[in-house]
Amino acid sequence: MISATQDTGSAAALISSLNAKRNAASSTEGSVATTEDRFLKLLVTQMKNQDPLNPMDNAQVTSQMAQLSTVSGIDKLNATLQALSDSMSLGQSLSATSMIGHGVLISGSAITLKDGKAIGGIELTQPADSVKVLIKDAAGNTVSTLQMGPQKAGVTPLVWDGQTDAGTVAANGTYKFSVEAMLAGNKIDANALTFGMVNAVTPGINGATLDVGSAGSVAMSAVKQII
C-alpha cells in the first residue's frame, strides 16, 4: 500500500512546483498543465491505495485542491473536486469489496450460538483490571457468565462455547450480552460488539454500505474490527 504520509508530501511538493511555474516568467502553459496532470494522477493513486477503514481526509484533499485553483481557476477546480469526490467514493467501494465473505465486529448486543460456537466482541476505552460478560436469553435471564480477566483498551473478540452457568449446553439461537469492566475498583465504559458476515457492498454518496446479514446494513466507519 502506498504511504499516505509520503503521498501527501509529494502532493504538497507538486503544488509548490505548480505555483512556482505560474510565477516564473519563463514558465509555459504546457509545463503547468503537465504538473497539474501529475498532481491529479498522484491523488488518484493515493485514493486507490487507501485503507478502507482509514480513508483519506476530505479536508486535506480540498485544501490541496484549493491551492491548485491559483492556476486552474474556480470553475475548473469545482469540476475537479467533484470528480475526485466521485473517485474517492468509488475507490472506497471497490476496496470494501475485499471484505465480502469476511466477518466484522460492529456495535450491538446480539450473539448467535450455533453448534457450540458464538462469536462477539468487547470494546474498552481504557485498560481494565477485569472484564465480565453476561449472556442472557430472550426472557432476560442470565444463561452464562464469562470471566475475561484483565484486558487492554480497544477491541477484543470473544468466543462462547455455549456452556451455561448450570453446566449444561445452551440451545442454538440468538442471545443478548452485556459487558462489565472494572479498573481500580471502579466501573469503566465497555461496549458489546456483535458479529456478522459481510454479504455485499453498496456504493453511496456518503461512502460504501455493508450488508452484514441479520445485523443489517452499516457504514464502513461502523466496523470496529475485521475478523
mmCIF file of C-alpha atoms in Angstrom:
data_model
loop_
_atom_site.group_PDB
_atom_site.id
_atom_site.type_symbol
_atom_site.label_atom_id
_atom_site.label_comp_id
_atom_site.label_asym_id
_atom_site.label_seq_id
_atom_site.Cartn_x
_atom_site.Cartn_y
_atom_site.Cartn_z
ATOM 1 C CA MET A 1 0.000 0.000 0.000
ATOM 2 C CA ILE A 2 1.313 3.499 -0.827
ATOM 3 C CA SER A 3 2.113 5.565 2.258
ATOM 4 C CA ALA A 4 -0.435 8.350 2.752
ATOM 5 C CA THR A 5 2.182 10.485 4.502
ATOM 6 C CA GLN A 6 4.632 10.088 1.667
ATOM 7 C CA ASP A 7 1.975 10.791 -0.959
ATOM 8 C CA THR A 8 0.716 13.881 0.890
ATOM 9 C CA GLY A 9 4.238 15.269 0.999
ATOM 10 C CA SER A 10 4.671 14.581 -2.692
ATOM 11 C CA ALA A 11 1.374 16.293 -3.437
ATOM 12 C CA ALA A 12 2.439 19.360 -1.453
ATOM 13 C CA ALA A 13 5.711 19.453 -3.359
ATOM 14 C CA LEU A 14 3.850 19.318 -6.648
ATOM 15 C CA ILE A 15 1.607 22.210 -5.562
ATOM 16 C CA SER A 16 4.658 24.314 -4.702
ATOM 17 C CA SER A 17 6.132 23.431 -8.073
ATOM 18 C CA LEU A 18 2.872 24.377 -9.748
ATOM 19 C CA ASN A 19 2.725 27.798 -8.113
ATOM 20 C CA ALA A 20 6.412 28.399 -8.851
ATOM 21 C CA LYS A 21 5.820 27.662 -12.514
ATOM 22 C CA ARG A 22 2.984 30.172 -12.574
ATOM 23 C CA ASN A 23 5.081 32.984 -11.103
ATOM 24 C CA ALA A 24 8.218 32.328 -13.110
ATOM 25 C CA ALA A 25 8.495 34.417 -16.235
ATOM 26 C CA SER A 26 9.927 31.533 -18.195
ATOM 27 C CA SER A 27 7.059 29.170 -17.351
ATOM 28 C CA THR A 28 4.924 27.892 -20.171
ATOM 29 C CA GLU A 29 1.290 26.872 -20.160
ATOM 30 C CA GLY A 30 2.291 23.384 -21.262
ATOM 31 C CA SER A 31 4.578 22.805 -18.286
ATOM 32 C CA VAL A 32 1.870 23.937 -15.844
ATOM 33 C CA ALA A 33 -0.629 21.580 -17.427
ATOM 34 C CA THR A 34 1.890 18.753 -17.118
ATOM 35 C CA THR A 35 2.383 19.458 -13.412
ATOM 36 C CA GLU A 36 -1.378 19.621 -12.859
ATOM 37 C CA ASP A 37 -1.745 16.270 -14.551
ATOM 38 C CA ARG A 38 0.964 14.743 -12.347
ATOM 39 C CA PHE A 39 -0.708 16.180 -9.252
ATOM 40 C CA LEU A 40 -4.111 14.734 -10.130
ATOM 41 C CA LYS A 41 -2.635 11.342 -11.016
ATOM 42 C CA LEU A 42 -0.863 11.281 -7.650
ATOM 43 C CA LEU A 43 -4.114 11.965 -5.808
ATOM 44 C CA VAL A 44 -5.957 9.274 -7.741
ATOM 45 C CA THR A 45 -3.191 6.755 -6.953
ATOM 46 C CA GLN A 46 -3.334 7.790 -3.310
ATOM 47 C CA MET A 47 -7.097 7.174 -3.233
ATOM 48 C CA LYS A 48 -6.879 3.801 -4.944
ATOM 49 C CA ASN A 49 -4.418 2.546 -2.330
ATOM 50 C CA GLN A 50 -6.100 3.996 0.737
ATOM 51 C CA ASP A 51 -7.094 1.836 3.698
ATOM 52 C CA PRO A 52 -10.910 1.340 3.515
ATOM 53 C CA LEU A 53 -11.106 1.689 7.305
ATOM 54 C CA ASN A 54 -8.912 4.781 7.338
ATOM 55 C CA PRO A 55 -9.753 6.699 4.144
ATOM 56 C CA MET A 56 -8.129 9.943 3.065
ATOM 57 C CA ASP A 57 -9.173 13.106 4.848
ATOM 58 C CA ASN A 58 -11.526 15.031 2.545
ATOM 59 C CA ALA A 59 -10.451 18.314 4.161
ATOM 60 C CA GLN A 60 -6.837 17.560 3.286
ATOM 61 C CA VAL A 61 -7.690 16.878 -0.339
ATOM 62 C CA THR A 62 -9.848 20.016 -0.515
ATOM 63 C CA SER A 63 -7.004 22.112 0.898
ATOM 64 C CA GLN A 64 -4.570 20.781 -1.681
ATOM 65 C CA MET A 65 -7.002 21.361 -4.499
ATOM 66 C CA ALA A 66 -7.752 24.887 -3.260
ATOM 67 C CA GLN A 67 -4.093 25.734 -3.779
ATOM 68 C CA LEU A 68 -4.331 24.290 -7.252
ATOM 69 C CA SER A 69 -7.074 26.822 -8.018
ATOM 70 C CA THR A 70 -4.475 29.603 -8.251
ATOM 71 C CA VAL A 71 -3.525 28.256 -11.660
ATOM 72 C CA SER A 72 -6.624 26.326 -12.690
ATOM 73 C CA GLY A 73 -9.447 28.733 -11.944
ATOM 74 C CA ILE A 74 -12.502 28.286 -9.735
ATOM 75 C CA ASP A 75 -14.689 26.617 -12.363
ATOM 76 C CA LYS A 76 -12.084 24.009 -13.208
ATOM 77 C CA LEU A 77 -11.400 23.469 -9.500
ATOM 78 C CA ASN A 78 -15.064 22.748 -8.744
ATOM 79 C CA ALA A 79 -15.282 20.245 -11.582
ATOM 80 C CA THR A 80 -12.056 18.582 -10.461
ATOM 81 C CA LEU A 81 -13.198 18.400 -6.829
ATOM 82 C CA GLN A 82 -16.456 16.760 -7.856
ATOM 83 C CA ALA A 83 -14.601 14.226 -9.974
ATOM 84 C CA LEU A 84 -12.210 13.498 -7.103
ATOM 85 C CA SER A 85 -15.097 13.106 -4.665
ATOM 86 C CA ASP A 86 -16.770 10.622 -7.003
ATOM 87 C CA SER A 87 -13.490 8.760 -7.454
ATOM 88 C CA MET A 88 -12.920 8.573 -3.702
ATOM 89 C CA SER A 89 -16.396 7.120 -3.123
ATOM 90 C CA LEU A 90 -15.911 4.590 -5.905
ATOM 91 C CA GLY A 91 -12.411 3.736 -4.685
ATOM 92 C CA GLN A 92 -13.700 3.113 -1.166
ATOM 93 C CA SER A 93 -16.467 0.879 -2.518
ATOM 94 C CA LEU A 94 -14.009 -1.122 -4.609
ATOM 95 C CA SER A 95 -11.696 -1.528 -1.616
ATOM 96 C CA ALA A 96 -14.646 -2.602 0.523
ATOM 97 C CA THR A 97 -15.492 -5.473 -1.827
ATOM 98 C CA SER A 98 -12.456 -7.302 -0.458
ATOM 99 C CA MET A 99 -14.407 -7.590 2.822
ATOM 100 C CA ILE A 100 -17.162 -9.728 1.271
ATOM 101 C CA GLY A 101 -17.129 -13.134 2.931
ATOM 102 C CA HIS A 102 -15.266 -11.842 5.979
ATOM 103 C CA GLY A 103 -16.639 -11.409 9.473
ATOM 104 C CA VAL A 104 -16.802 -7.994 11.132
ATOM 105 C CA LEU A 105 -17.491 -6.682 14.608
ATOM 106 C CA ILE A 106 -19.901 -3.763 14.928
ATOM 107 C CA SER A 107 -21.770 -2.167 17.827
ATOM 108 C CA GLY A 108 -24.562 -4.435 19.049
ATOM 109 C CA SER A 109 -25.516 -6.808 21.848
ATOM 110 C CA ALA A 110 -26.718 -9.850 19.891
ATOM 111 C CA ILE A 111 -24.685 -13.055 19.905
ATOM 112 C CA THR A 112 -25.757 -16.134 17.937
ATOM 113 C CA LEU A 113 -24.932 -19.630 19.154
ATOM 114 C CA LYS A 114 -24.698 -22.371 16.538
ATOM 115 C CA ASP A 115 -23.313 -25.851 17.140
ATOM 116 C CA GLY A 116 -21.368 -24.875 20.222
ATOM 117 C CA LYS A 117 -19.835 -21.639 18.963
ATOM 118 C CA ALA A 118 -20.823 -17.991 19.216
ATOM 119 C CA ILE A 119 -18.661 -15.001 18.305
ATOM 120 C CA GLY A 120 -18.856 -11.474 19.653
ATOM 121 C CA GLY A 121 -16.536 -8.795 20.932
ATOM 122 C CA ILE A 122 -15.913 -6.144 23.542
ATOM 123 C CA GLU A 123 -14.647 -2.589 23.187
ATOM 124 C CA LEU A 124 -12.894 -0.749 26.014
ATOM 125 C CA THR A 125 -11.942 2.927 26.062
ATOM 126 C CA GLN A 126 -9.149 2.159 28.544
ATOM 127 C CA PRO A 127 -7.431 -0.895 30.040
ATOM 128 C CA ALA A 128 -9.428 -2.895 32.592
ATOM 129 C CA ASP A 129 -8.360 -4.950 35.599
ATOM 130 C CA SER A 130 -11.242 -7.334 35.000
ATOM 131 C CA VAL A 131 -13.938 -7.859 32.376
ATOM 132 C CA LYS A 132 -17.122 -9.879 32.773
ATOM 133 C CA VAL A 133 -19.586 -10.800 30.021
ATOM 134 C CA LEU A 134 -23.183 -11.684 30.872
ATOM 135 C CA ILE A 135 -25.098 -13.676 28.264
ATOM 136 C CA LYS A 136 -28.890 -13.639 28.617
ATOM 137 C CA ASP A 137 -31.809 -15.435 26.990
ATOM 138 C CA ALA A 138 -34.899 -13.830 25.443
ATOM 139 C CA ALA A 139 -36.538 -13.590 28.878
ATOM 140 C CA GLY A 140 -33.597 -11.641 30.291
ATOM 141 C CA ASN A 141 -32.278 -14.481 32.423
ATOM 142 C CA THR A 142 -28.503 -14.843 32.699
ATOM 143 C CA VAL A 143 -27.517 -18.040 30.914
ATOM 144 C CA SER A 144 -23.740 -17.808 31.069
ATOM 145 C CA THR A 145 -21.133 -15.619 32.753
ATOM 146 C CA LEU A 146 -17.741 -15.271 31.068
ATOM 147 C CA GLN A 147 -14.805 -14.020 33.139
ATOM 148 C CA MET A 148 -12.301 -12.497 30.694
ATOM 149 C CA GLY A 149 -9.831 -11.188 33.272
ATOM 150 C CA PRO A 150 -7.624 -8.134 32.563
ATOM 151 C CA GLN A 151 -7.979 -6.643 29.089
ATOM 152 C CA LYS A 152 -6.246 -3.868 27.175
ATOM 153 C CA ALA A 153 -8.018 -0.871 25.664
ATOM 154 C CA GLY A 154 -9.549 -1.339 22.236
ATOM 155 C CA VAL A 155 -11.431 -4.189 20.571
ATOM 156 C CA THR A 156 -11.143 -7.804 21.709
ATOM 157 C CA PRO A 157 -13.073 -10.696 20.105
ATOM 158 C CA LEU A 158 -14.768 -13.262 22.335
ATOM 159 C CA VAL A 159 -15.970 -16.813 21.702
ATOM 160 C CA TRP A 160 -18.689 -18.548 23.720
ATOM 161 C CA ASP A 161 -18.838 -22.343 23.562
ATOM 162 C CA GLY A 162 -22.461 -22.493 24.683
ATOM 163 C CA GLN A 163 -21.692 -23.713 28.203
ATOM 164 C CA THR A 164 -24.142 -22.344 30.768
ATOM 165 C CA ASP A 165 -23.603 -21.450 34.408
ATOM 166 C CA ALA A 166 -25.692 -24.533 35.258
ATOM 167 C CA GLY A 167 -23.210 -26.802 33.498
ATOM 168 C CA THR A 168 -25.431 -27.583 30.526
ATOM 169 C CA VAL A 169 -25.158 -26.632 26.856
ATOM 170 C CA ALA A 170 -27.378 -23.789 25.676
ATOM 171 C CA ALA A 171 -29.676 -24.293 22.712
ATOM 172 C CA ASN A 172 -28.804 -22.822 19.334
ATOM 173 C CA GLY A 173 -30.229 -19.358 18.829
ATOM 174 C CA THR A 174 -29.665 -15.661 19.363
ATOM 175 C CA TYR A 175 -28.892 -14.307 22.822
ATOM 176 C CA LYS A 176 -28.113 -10.871 24.229
ATOM 177 C CA PHE A 177 -24.959 -9.989 26.121
ATOM 178 C CA SER A 178 -23.586 -7.107 28.132
ATOM 179 C CA VAL A 179 -20.086 -6.198 29.278
ATOM 180 C CA GLU A 180 -18.946 -5.078 32.717
ATOM 181 C CA ALA A 181 -15.400 -3.735 33.120
ATOM 182 C CA MET A 182 -13.598 -2.592 36.263
ATOM 183 C CA LEU A 183 -10.454 -0.528 36.804
ATOM 184 C CA ALA A 184 -9.069 0.094 40.299
ATOM 185 C CA GLY A 185 -12.432 -0.834 41.790
ATOM 186 C CA ASN A 186 -14.423 1.492 39.545
ATOM 187 C CA LYS A 187 -16.698 0.581 36.658
ATOM 188 C CA ILE A 188 -15.499 1.891 33.282
ATOM 189 C CA ASP A 189 -17.120 2.192 29.866
ATOM 190 C CA ALA A 190 -17.377 -1.071 27.963
ATOM 191 C CA ASN A 191 -19.349 -1.802 24.805
ATOM 192 C CA ALA A 192 -20.704 -5.039 23.382
ATOM 193 C CA LEU A 193 -19.908 -5.826 19.745
ATOM 194 C CA THR A 194 -21.956 -8.141 17.566
ATOM 195 C CA PHE A 195 -20.519 -10.341 14.822
ATOM 196 C CA GLY A 196 -21.751 -10.532 11.244
ATOM 197 C CA MET A 197 -20.619 -11.723 7.826
ATOM 198 C CA VAL A 198 -20.287 -9.175 5.025
ATOM 199 C CA ASN A 199 -22.552 -10.358 2.208
ATOM 200 C CA ALA A 200 -22.467 -7.375 -0.136
ATOM 201 C CA VAL A 201 -21.196 -3.815 -0.586
ATOM 202 C CA THR A 202 -23.375 -0.958 -1.838
ATOM 203 C CA PRO A 203 -21.768 2.275 -3.133
ATOM 204 C CA GLY A 204 -23.308 5.529 -1.933
ATOM 205 C CA ILE A 205 -22.831 9.292 -1.895
ATOM 206 C CA ASN A 206 -21.504 9.116 1.662
ATOM 207 C CA GLY A 207 -19.341 6.065 1.056
ATOM 208 C CA ALA A 208 -19.826 2.312 0.940
ATOM 209 C CA THR A 209 -22.502 0.498 2.939
ATOM 210 C CA LEU A 210 -22.006 -3.100 4.044
ATOM 211 C CA ASP A 211 -24.740 -5.738 4.157
ATOM 212 C CA VAL A 212 -23.975 -7.628 7.368
ATOM 213 C CA GLY A 213 -26.826 -10.134 7.266
ATOM 214 C CA SER A 214 -29.017 -10.162 10.371
ATOM 215 C CA ALA A 215 -27.077 -7.177 11.728
ATOM 216 C CA GLY A 216 -28.439 -5.082 8.850
ATOM 217 C CA SER A 217 -26.681 -2.501 6.698
ATOM 218 C CA VAL A 218 -23.868 -0.462 8.228
ATOM 219 C CA ALA A 219 -21.430 2.179 7.052
ATOM 220 C CA MET A 220 -17.762 1.321 6.640
ATOM 221 C CA SER A 221 -16.995 3.639 9.546
ATOM 222 C CA ALA A 222 -19.139 1.465 11.852
ATOM 223 C CA VAL A 223 -16.795 -1.525 11.518
ATOM 224 C CA LYS A 224 -14.732 -1.981 14.673
ATOM 225 C CA GLN A 225 -12.697 -4.968 13.509
ATOM 226 C CA ILE A 226 -12.444 -7.330 10.545
ATOM 227 C CA ILE A 227 -12.094 -10.986 11.508
#
